[in-house]
């Protein structure tokens, strides 16, 4: 898991997601001593880390890019050297609209 990898490499980890989501709870449990959870861009300003040059972020995989984009931008402003997950780690179903213009969760 990427959280463990970042922790072993000495990074502070910022996890973007919903605190009560099973995935966030599980990921937080993988590296609890170095992980902080943020759910919105407004929460980024209050973050403190031991070394602002060794910060990484992960996102809850069920978040859409639109949901995470502003928070990632806020993290990049606060921690310019922040590193993140490989692009392929973000679920395709949240990067691309469904074929045929269907809306998620809506039957036609």
CSV table of N, CA, C and O in Angstrom, one decimal:
chain,number,residue,atom,x,y,z
A,1,UNK,N,0.8,-1.2,0.0
A,1,UNK,CA,0.0,0.0,0.0
A,1,UNK,C,0.9,1.2,0.0
A,1,UNK,O,1.9,1.3,0.7
A,2,UNK,N,0.5,2.2,-0.7
A,2,UNK,CA,1.3,3.5,-0.9
A,2,UNK,C,1.5,4.2,0.5
A,2,UNK,O,2.5,4.8,0.7
A,3,UNK,N,0.5,4.2,1.3
A,3,UNK,CA,0.6,4.8,2.6
A,3,UNK,C,1.8,4.3,3.4
A,3,UNK,O,2.6,5.1,4.0
A,4,UNK,N,2.0,3.0,3.4
A,4,UNK,CA,3.1,2.4,4.1
A,4,UNK,C,4.4,2.7,3.4
A,4,UNK,O,5.4,3.1,4.1
A,5,UNK,N,4.4,2.7,2.1
A,5,UNK,CA,5.6,3.1,1.4
A,5,UNK,C,6.1,4.5,1.7
A,5,UNK,O,7.2,4.8,2.0
A,6,UNK,N,5.1,5.5,1.7
A,6,UNK,CA,5.5,6.9,2.0
A,6,UNK,C,5.9,7.0,3.5
A,6,UNK,O,6.9,7.7,3.7
A,7,UNK,N,5.3,6.3,4.4
A,7,UNK,CA,5.7,6.3,5.8
A,7,UNK,C,7.1,5.8,6.0
A,7,UNK,O,7.9,6.4,6.7
A,8,UNK,N,7.4,4.7,5.3
A,8,UNK,CA,8.8,4.1,5.4
A,8,UNK,C,9.8,5.0,4.9
A,8,UNK,O,11.0,5.0,5.3
A,9,UNK,N,9.4,5.9,3.9
A,9,UNK,CA,10.4,6.8,3.2
A,9,UNK,C,10.5,8.1,4.0
A,9,UNK,O,11.2,9.0,3.6
A,10,UNK,N,9.8,8.2,5.2
A,10,UNK,CA,9.9,9.4,6.0
A,10,UNK,C,9.0,10.6,5.6
A,10,UNK,O,9.3,11.7,6.0
A,11,UNK,N,8.0,10.3,4.9
A,11,UNK,CA,7.0,11.4,4.5
A,11,UNK,C,5.9,11.5,5.5
A,11,UNK,O,5.5,10.6,6.2
A,12,UNK,N,5.5,12.8,5.7
A,12,UNK,CA,4.2,13.0,6.3
A,12,UNK,C,3.1,12.8,5.3
A,12,UNK,O,3.3,13.2,4.1
A,13,UNK,N,2.0,12.2,5.6
A,13,UNK,CA,1.0,11.8,4.6
A,13,UNK,C,-0.3,12.5,4.9
A,13,UNK,O,-0.8,12.6,6.0
A,14,UNK,N,-0.8,13.2,3.8
A,14,UNK,CA,-2.1,13.8,3.9
A,14,UNK,C,-3.0,13.0,3.0
A,14,UNK,O,-2.8,12.7,1.9
A,15,UNK,N,-4.1,12.5,3.7
A,15,UNK,CA,-5.1,11.7,3.0
A,15,UNK,C,-6.3,12.5,2.7
A,15,UNK,O,-6.9,13.1,3.7
A,16,UNK,N,-6.7,12.7,1.5
A,16,UNK,CA,-7.8,13.5,1.1
A,16,UNK,C,-9.0,12.6,1.0
A,16,UNK,O,-9.0,11.6,0.2
A,17,UNK,N,-10.0,12.9,1.8
A,17,UNK,CA,-11.2,12.0,1.7
A,17,UNK,C,-12.2,12.3,2.8
A,17,UNK,O,-12.0,13.3,3.6
A,18,UNK,N,-13.2,11.5,3.0
A,18,UNK,CA,-14.2,11.6,4.0
A,18,UNK,C,-13.8,10.7,5.2
A,18,UNK,O,-13.6,9.5,5.1
A,19,UNK,N,-13.6,11.4,6.3
A,19,UNK,CA,-13.1,10.7,7.5
A,19,UNK,C,-13.8,9.4,7.9
A,19,UNK,O,-13.3,8.5,8.5
A,20,UNK,N,-15.1,9.4,7.6
A,20,UNK,CA,-15.9,8.2,8.0
A,20,UNK,C,-16.0,7.1,7.0
A,20,UNK,O,-16.7,6.1,7.1
A,21,UNK,N,-15.3,7.3,5.8
A,21,UNK,CA,-15.3,6.3,4.8
A,21,UNK,C,-14.4,5.1,5.1
A,21,UNK,O,-13.3,5.3,5.6
A,22,UNK,N,-14.9,3.9,4.8
A,22,UNK,CA,-14.1,2.7,5.1
A,22,UNK,C,-12.7,2.8,4.6
A,22,UNK,O,-11.7,2.3,5.3
A,23,UNK,N,-12.5,3.2,3.4
A,23,UNK,CA,-11.2,3.3,2.7
A,23,UNK,C,-10.3,4.2,3.5
A,23,UNK,O,-9.1,3.9,3.7
A,24,UNK,N,-10.8,5.4,3.9
A,24,UNK,CA,-10.0,6.3,4.6
A,24,UNK,C,-9.6,5.8,6.0
A,24,UNK,O,-8.5,5.9,6.4
A,25,UNK,N,-10.6,5.1,6.7
A,25,UNK,CA,-10.3,4.5,8.0
A,25,UNK,C,-9.2,3.5,7.8
A,25,UNK,O,-8.3,3.4,8.6
A,26,UNK,N,-9.3,2.6,6.8
A,26,UNK,CA,-8.3,1.6,6.6
A,26,UNK,C,-6.9,2.1,6.3
A,26,UNK,O,-5.9,1.7,6.8
A,27,UNK,N,-6.9,3.1,5.4
A,27,UNK,CA,-5.6,3.7,5.0
A,27,UNK,C,-5.0,4.4,6.2
A,27,UNK,O,-3.8,4.3,6.4
A,28,UNK,N,-5.8,5.1,7.0
A,28,UNK,CA,-5.3,5.8,8.2
A,28,UNK,C,-4.6,4.8,9.1
A,28,UNK,O,-3.6,5.0,9.7
A,29,UNK,N,-5.2,3.6,9.2
A,29,UNK,CA,-4.7,2.5,10.0
A,29,UNK,C,-3.4,2.0,9.6
A,29,UNK,O,-2.7,1.4,10.4
A,30,UNK,N,-3.1,2.1,8.3
A,30,UNK,CA,-1.8,1.6,7.8
A,30,UNK,C,-0.6,2.4,8.2
A,30,UNK,O,0.5,1.9,8.3
A,31,UNK,N,-0.8,3.7,8.4
A,31,UNK,CA,0.3,4.6,8.8
A,31,UNK,C,-0.2,5.7,9.7
A,31,UNK,O,-0.1,6.9,9.4
A,32,UNK,N,-0.8,5.4,10.9
A,32,UNK,CA,-1.5,6.4,11.7
A,32,UNK,C,-0.6,7.4,12.3
A,32,UNK,O,-1.1,8.6,12.6
A,33,UNK,N,0.7,7.2,12.5
A,33,UNK,CA,1.6,8.2,13.1
A,33,UNK,C,2.0,9.3,12.2
A,33,UNK,O,2.4,10.3,12.7
A,34,UNK,N,1.8,9.1,10.9
A,34,UNK,CA,2.3,10.1,10.0
A,34,UNK,C,1.1,10.6,9.1
A,34,UNK,O,1.4,11.5,8.2
A,35,UNK,N,-0.1,10.2,9.3
A,35,UNK,CA,-1.2,10.5,8.4
A,35,UNK,C,-2.2,11.5,9.0
A,35,UNK,O,-2.6,11.3,10.2
A,36,UNK,N,-2.6,12.5,8.2
A,36,UNK,CA,-3.6,13.4,8.6
A,36,UNK,C,-4.7,13.4,7.5
A,36,UNK,O,-4.3,13.3,6.3
A,37,UNK,N,-5.9,13.5,7.9
A,37,UNK,CA,-7.0,13.4,6.9
A,37,UNK,C,-7.6,14.9,6.7
A,37,UNK,O,-7.8,15.6,7.7
A,38,UNK,N,-7.8,15.2,5.4
A,38,UNK,CA,-8.4,16.5,5.1
A,38,UNK,C,-9.6,16.2,4.2
A,38,UNK,O,-9.5,15.3,3.3
A,39,UNK,N,-10.7,16.9,4.4
A,39,UNK,CA,-11.8,16.7,3.6
A,39,UNK,C,-12.2,17.9,2.6
A,39,UNK,O,-13.1,17.8,1.8
A,40,UNK,N,-11.4,19.0,2.8
A,40,UNK,CA,-11.7,20.2,2.0
A,40,UNK,C,-10.5,21.1,1.9
A,40,UNK,O,-9.6,21.0,2.8
A,41,UNK,N,-10.5,22.0,0.9
A,41,UNK,CA,-9.3,22.9,0.8
A,41,UNK,C,-9.2,23.8,2.1
A,41,UNK,O,-8.1,24.1,2.5
A,42,UNK,N,-10.3,24.1,2.7
A,42,UNK,CA,-10.2,24.9,3.9
A,42,UNK,C,-9.4,24.3,5.1
A,42,UNK,O,-8.9,25.0,6.0
A,43,UNK,N,-9.4,23.0,5.1
A,43,UNK,CA,-8.7,22.3,6.2
A,43,UNK,C,-7.2,22.3,6.0
A,43,UNK,O,-6.4,22.0,6.9
A,44,UNK,N,-6.7,22.6,4.8
A,44,UNK,CA,-5.3,22.5,4.5
A,44,UNK,C,-4.4,23.5,5.3
A,44,UNK,O,-3.4,23.2,5.7
A,45,UNK,N,-4.9,24.7,5.4
A,45,UNK,CA,-4.1,25.8,6.0
A,45,UNK,C,-3.7,25.4,7.5
A,45,UNK,O,-2.6,25.8,7.9
A,46,UNK,N,-4.5,24.7,8.2
A,46,UNK,CA,-4.2,24.4,9.6
A,46,UNK,C,-3.2,23.2,9.7
A,46,UNK,O,-2.8,22.8,10.8
A,47,UNK,N,-2.9,22.5,8.6
A,47,UNK,CA,-2.0,21.4,8.7
A,47,UNK,C,-0.6,21.8,9.1
A,47,UNK,O,-0.1,22.8,8.7
A,48,UNK,N,0.0,21.0,10.0
A,48,UNK,CA,1.4,21.2,10.3
A,48,UNK,C,2.1,19.8,10.2
A,48,UNK,O,1.5,18.8,10.5
A,49,UNK,N,3.3,19.8,9.7
A,49,UNK,CA,4.1,18.6,9.5
A,49,UNK,C,5.6,18.9,10.0
A,49,UNK,O,6.0,20.0,10.0
A,50,UNK,N,6.3,17.8,10.4
A,50,UNK,CA,7.7,18.0,10.8
A,50,UNK,C,8.6,18.6,9.8
A,50,UNK,O,9.5,19.4,10.1
A,51,UNK,N,8.4,18.2,8.5
A,51,UNK,CA,9.3,18.6,7.4
A,51,UNK,C,8.5,18.9,6.2
A,51,UNK,O,8.0,18.0,5.5
A,52,UNK,N,8.2,20.2,5.9
A,52,UNK,CA,7.4,20.6,4.8
A,52,UNK,C,7.9,20.1,3.4
A,52,UNK,O,7.2,20.2,2.4
A,53,UNK,N,9.2,19.7,3.4
A,53,UNK,CA,9.8,19.2,2.1
A,53,UNK,C,9.5,17.7,1.9
A,53,UNK,O,9.9,17.2,0.9
A,54,UNK,N,9.0,17.0,2.9
A,54,UNK,CA,8.8,15.6,2.9
A,54,UNK,C,7.3,15.3,3.2
A,54,UNK,O,6.9,14.8,4.2
A,55,UNK,N,6.4,15.7,2.2
A,55,UNK,CA,5.0,15.5,2.4
A,55,UNK,C,4.5,14.8,1.1
A,55,UNK,O,4.9,15.1,0.0
A,56,UNK,N,3.6,13.9,1.3
A,56,UNK,CA,2.9,13.2,0.2
A,56,UNK,C,1.4,13.2,0.5
A,56,UNK,O,1.0,13.4,1.6
A,57,UNK,N,0.7,13.1,-0.6
A,57,UNK,CA,-0.8,13.0,-0.4
A,57,UNK,C,-1.3,11.7,-1.2
A,57,UNK,O,-0.7,11.3,-2.1
A,58,UNK,N,-2.4,11.2,-0.6
A,58,UNK,CA,-3.2,10.2,-1.3
A,58,UNK,C,-4.6,10.6,-1.3
A,58,UNK,O,-5.0,11.4,-0.4
A,59,UNK,N,-5.4,10.1,-2.2
A,59,UNK,CA,-6.9,10.4,-2.2
A,59,UNK,C,-7.7,9.2,-2.0
A,59,UNK,O,-7.3,8.1,-2.4
A,60,UNK,N,-8.8,9.3,-1.4
A,60,UNK,CA,-9.8,8.3,-1.4
A,60,UNK,C,-10.2,7.9,-2.8
A,60,UNK,O,-10.5,8.8,-3.6
A,61,UNK,N,-10.0,6.7,-3.2
A,61,UNK,CA,-10.2,6.3,-4.6
A,61,UNK,C,-11.6,6.6,-5.2
A,61,UNK,O,-11.8,6.7,-6.4
A,62,UNK,N,-12.6,6.6,-4.3
A,62,UNK,CA,-13.9,6.9,-4.8
A,62,UNK,C,-14.3,8.3,-5.0
A,62,UNK,O,-15.4,8.7,-5.4
A,63,UNK,N,-13.3,9.2,-4.7
A,63,UNK,CA,-13.6,10.7,-5.0
A,63,UNK,C,-13.3,10.9,-6.4
A,63,UNK,O,-12.4,10.3,-7.0
A,64,UNK,N,-14.1,11.8,-7.0
A,64,UNK,CA,-13.9,12.2,-8.4
A,64,UNK,C,-12.7,13.2,-8.4
A,64,UNK,O,-12.4,13.8,-7.4
A,65,UNK,N,-12.1,13.4,-9.6
A,65,UNK,CA,-11.1,14.4,-9.7
A,65,UNK,C,-11.6,15.8,-9.3
A,65,UNK,O,-10.9,16.6,-8.7
A,66,UNK,N,-12.9,16.0,-9.7
A,66,UNK,CA,-13.5,17.3,-9.3
A,66,UNK,C,-13.5,17.5,-7.8
A,66,UNK,O,-13.3,18.6,-7.3
A,67,UNK,N,-13.9,16.5,-7.1
A,67,UNK,CA,-13.9,16.6,-5.6
A,67,UNK,C,-12.6,16.8,-5.0
A,67,UNK,O,-12.5,17.5,-4.0
A,68,UNK,N,-11.5,16.2,-5.5
A,68,UNK,CA,-10.2,16.3,-4.9
A,68,UNK,C,-9.4,17.5,-5.5
A,68,UNK,O,-8.4,18.0,-4.8
A,69,UNK,N,-9.7,18.0,-6.7
A,69,UNK,CA,-8.8,19.0,-7.4
A,69,UNK,C,-8.5,20.2,-6.5
A,69,UNK,O,-7.3,20.6,-6.4
A,70,UNK,N,-9.5,20.8,-5.9
A,70,UNK,CA,-9.2,22.1,-5.1
A,70,UNK,C,-8.4,21.8,-3.9
A,70,UNK,O,-7.6,22.6,-3.5
A,71,UNK,N,-8.6,20.6,-3.3
A,71,UNK,CA,-7.8,20.3,-2.1
A,71,UNK,C,-6.4,20.0,-2.5
A,71,UNK,O,-5.4,20.4,-1.8
A,72,UNK,N,-6.2,19.3,-3.6
A,72,UNK,CA,-4.8,19.1,-4.1
A,72,UNK,C,-4.1,20.4,-4.4
A,72,UNK,O,-2.9,20.6,-4.1
A,73,UNK,N,-4.8,21.3,-5.0
A,73,UNK,CA,-4.3,22.6,-5.3
A,73,UNK,C,-3.9,23.4,-4.1
A,73,UNK,O,-2.8,24.0,-4.0
A,74,UNK,N,-4.7,23.3,-3.0
A,74,UNK,CA,-4.4,24.0,-1.8
A,74,UNK,C,-3.1,23.3,-1.1
A,74,UNK,O,-2.3,24.0,-0.6
A,75,UNK,N,-3.0,22.0,-1.2
A,75,UNK,CA,-1.8,21.3,-0.7
A,75,UNK,C,-0.6,21.7,-1.4
A,75,UNK,O,0.5,22.0,-0.9
A,76,UNK,N,-0.7,21.9,-2.8
A,76,UNK,CA,0.5,22.2,-3.6
A,76,UNK,C,0.9,23.7,-3.2
A,76,UNK,O,2.1,24.0,-3.3
A,77,UNK,N,0.0,24.6,-2.9
A,77,UNK,CA,0.3,25.9,-2.5
A,77,UNK,C,1.1,25.9,-1.2
A,77,UNK,O,2.0,26.6,-1.0
A,78,UNK,N,0.6,25.1,-0.3
A,78,UNK,CA,1.2,25.1,1.1
A,78,UNK,C,2.5,24.3,1.1
A,78,UNK,O,3.4,24.7,1.8
A,79,UNK,N,2.5,23.2,0.4
A,79,UNK,CA,3.7,22.4,0.4
A,79,UNK,C,4.2,22.2,-1.1
A,79,UNK,O,3.8,21.2,-1.7
A,80,UNK,N,4.9,23.1,-1.7
A,80,UNK,CA,5.3,23.1,-3.1
A,80,UNK,C,6.0,21.8,-3.5
A,80,UNK,O,5.9,21.5,-4.7
A,81,UNK,N,6.7,21.1,-2.6
A,81,UNK,CA,7.4,19.9,-3.0
A,81,UNK,C,6.6,18.7,-2.7
A,81,UNK,O,7.1,17.6,-2.8
A,82,UNK,N,5.3,18.8,-2.5
A,82,UNK,CA,4.5,17.6,-2.2
A,82,UNK,C,4.5,16.6,-3.3
A,82,UNK,O,4.6,17.0,-4.5
A,83,UNK,N,4.4,15.4,-3.0
A,83,UNK,CA,4.3,14.3,-4.0
A,83,UNK,C,3.0,13.6,-3.9
A,83,UNK,O,2.4,13.6,-2.8
A,84,UNK,N,2.5,13.0,-5.0
A,84,UNK,CA,1.3,12.4,-4.9
A,84,UNK,C,1.3,11.0,-5.6
A,84,UNK,O,2.4,10.6,-6.0
A,85,UNK,N,0.2,10.4,-5.7
A,85,UNK,CA,0.1,9.0,-6.3
A,85,UNK,C,0.3,9.1,-7.8
A,85,UNK,O,0.1,10.2,-8.4
A,86,UNK,N,0.6,8.0,-8.3
A,86,UNK,CA,0.7,7.9,-9.8
A,86,UNK,C,-0.7,8.1,-10.3
A,86,UNK,O,-1.7,7.7,-9.7
A,87,UNK,N,-0.8,8.7,-11.5
A,87,UNK,CA,-2.1,9.0,-12.1
A,87,UNK,C,-3.0,7.8,-12.2
A,87,UNK,O,-4.2,7.8,-12.1
A,88,UNK,N,-2.4,6.6,-12.5
A,88,UNK,CA,-3.1,5.4,-12.7
A,88,UNK,C,-3.8,4.9,-11.4
A,88,UNK,O,-4.6,4.0,-11.5
A,89,UNK,N,-3.4,5.5,-10.3
A,89,UNK,CA,-4.0,5.0,-9.0
A,89,UNK,C,-5.4,5.6,-8.8
A,89,UNK,O,-6.1,5.3,-7.9
A,90,UNK,N,-5.8,6.6,-9.6
A,90,UNK,CA,-7.1,7.2,-9.5
A,90,UNK,C,-8.1,6.4,-10.4
A,90,UNK,O,-7.8,6.2,-11.6
A,91,UNK,N,-9.1,6.0,-9.8
A,91,UNK,CA,-10.1,5.1,-10.5
A,91,UNK,C,-10.6,5.8,-11.8
A,91,UNK,O,-11.0,6.9,-11.8
A,92,UNK,N,-10.5,5.0,-12.9
A,92,UNK,CA,-10.9,5.5,-14.2
A,92,UNK,C,-12.4,5.9,-14.2
A,92,UNK,O,-12.7,6.9,-14.9
A,93,UNK,N,-13.2,5.3,-13.4
A,93,UNK,CA,-14.6,5.6,-13.4
A,93,UNK,C,-14.9,7.1,-12.9
A,93,UNK,O,-15.9,7.6,-13.2
A,94,UNK,N,-13.9,7.6,-12.3
A,94,UNK,CA,-14.0,9.0,-11.7
A,94,UNK,C,-13.2,10.0,-12.6
A,94,UNK,O,-13.3,11.2,-12.3
A,95,UNK,N,-12.5,9.5,-13.5
A,95,UNK,CA,-11.7,10.4,-14.4
A,95,UNK,C,-12.5,10.7,-15.7
A,95,UNK,O,-12.3,11.8,-16.3
A,96,UNK,N,-13.2,9.8,-16.2
A,96,UNK,CA,-13.8,9.9,-17.5
A,96,UNK,C,-15.3,9.7,-17.4
A,96,UNK,O,-15.8,8.9,-16.6
A,97,UNK,N,-16.1,10.6,-18.1
A,97,UNK,CA,-17.6,10.4,-18.1
A,97,UNK,C,-17.9,9.1,-18.7
A,97,UNK,O,-17.2,8.5,-19.6
A,98,UNK,N,-19.0,8.5,-18.3
A,98,UNK,CA,-19.5,7.2,-18.8
A,98,UNK,C,-19.8,7.3,-20.3
A,98,UNK,O,-20.2,8.4,-20.8
A,99,UNK,N,-19.6,6.2,-21.0
A,99,UNK,CA,-19.9,6.2,-22.5
A,99,UNK,C,-21.4,6.4,-22.7
A,99,UNK,O,-22.2,6.0,-21.9
A,100,UNK,N,-21.7,7.2,-23.7
A,100,UNK,CA,-23.1,7.4,-24.0
A,100,UNK,C,-23.7,8.5,-23.2
A,100,UNK,O,-24.9,8.7,-23.3
A,101,UNK,N,-23.0,9.1,-22.4
A,101,UNK,CA,-23.5,10.3,-21.6
A,101,UNK,C,-24.3,9.9,-20.4
A,101,UNK,O,-25.0,10.7,-19.8
A,102,UNK,N,-24.3,8.6,-20.0
A,102,UNK,CA,-25.1,8.2,-18.8
A,102,UNK,C,-24.5,9.0,-17.6
A,102,UNK,O,-23.3,9.3,-17.5
A,103,UNK,N,-25.4,9.2,-16.6
A,103,UNK,CA,-25.0,9.8,-15.3
A,103,UNK,C,-24.9,8.7,-14.3
A,103,UNK,O,-25.7,7.8,-14.2
A,104,UNK,N,-23.8,8.7,-13.5
A,104,UNK,CA,-23.6,7.7,-12.5
A,104,UNK,C,-24.8,7.6,-11.6
A,104,UNK,O,-25.3,8.6,-11.1
A,105,UNK,N,-25.3,6.4,-11.4
A,105,UNK,CA,-26.4,6.2,-10.4
A,105,UNK,C,-27.8,6.5,-11.0
A,105,UNK,O,-28.7,6.4,-10.2
A,106,UNK,N,-27.9,6.9,-12.2
A,106,UNK,CA,-29.2,7.3,-12.8
A,106,UNK,C,-29.5,6.3,-13.9
A,106,UNK,O,-28.7,6.2,-14.8
A,107,UNK,N,-30.6,5.7,-13.8
A,107,UNK,CA,-31.0,4.8,-14.9
A,107,UNK,C,-31.9,5.6,-15.9
A,107,UNK,O,-32.7,6.4,-15.5
A,108,UNK,N,-31.8,5.3,-17.1
A,108,UNK,CA,-32.6,5.9,-18.1
A,108,UNK,C,-33.5,4.9,-18.8
A,108,UNK,O,-33.3,3.8,-18.9
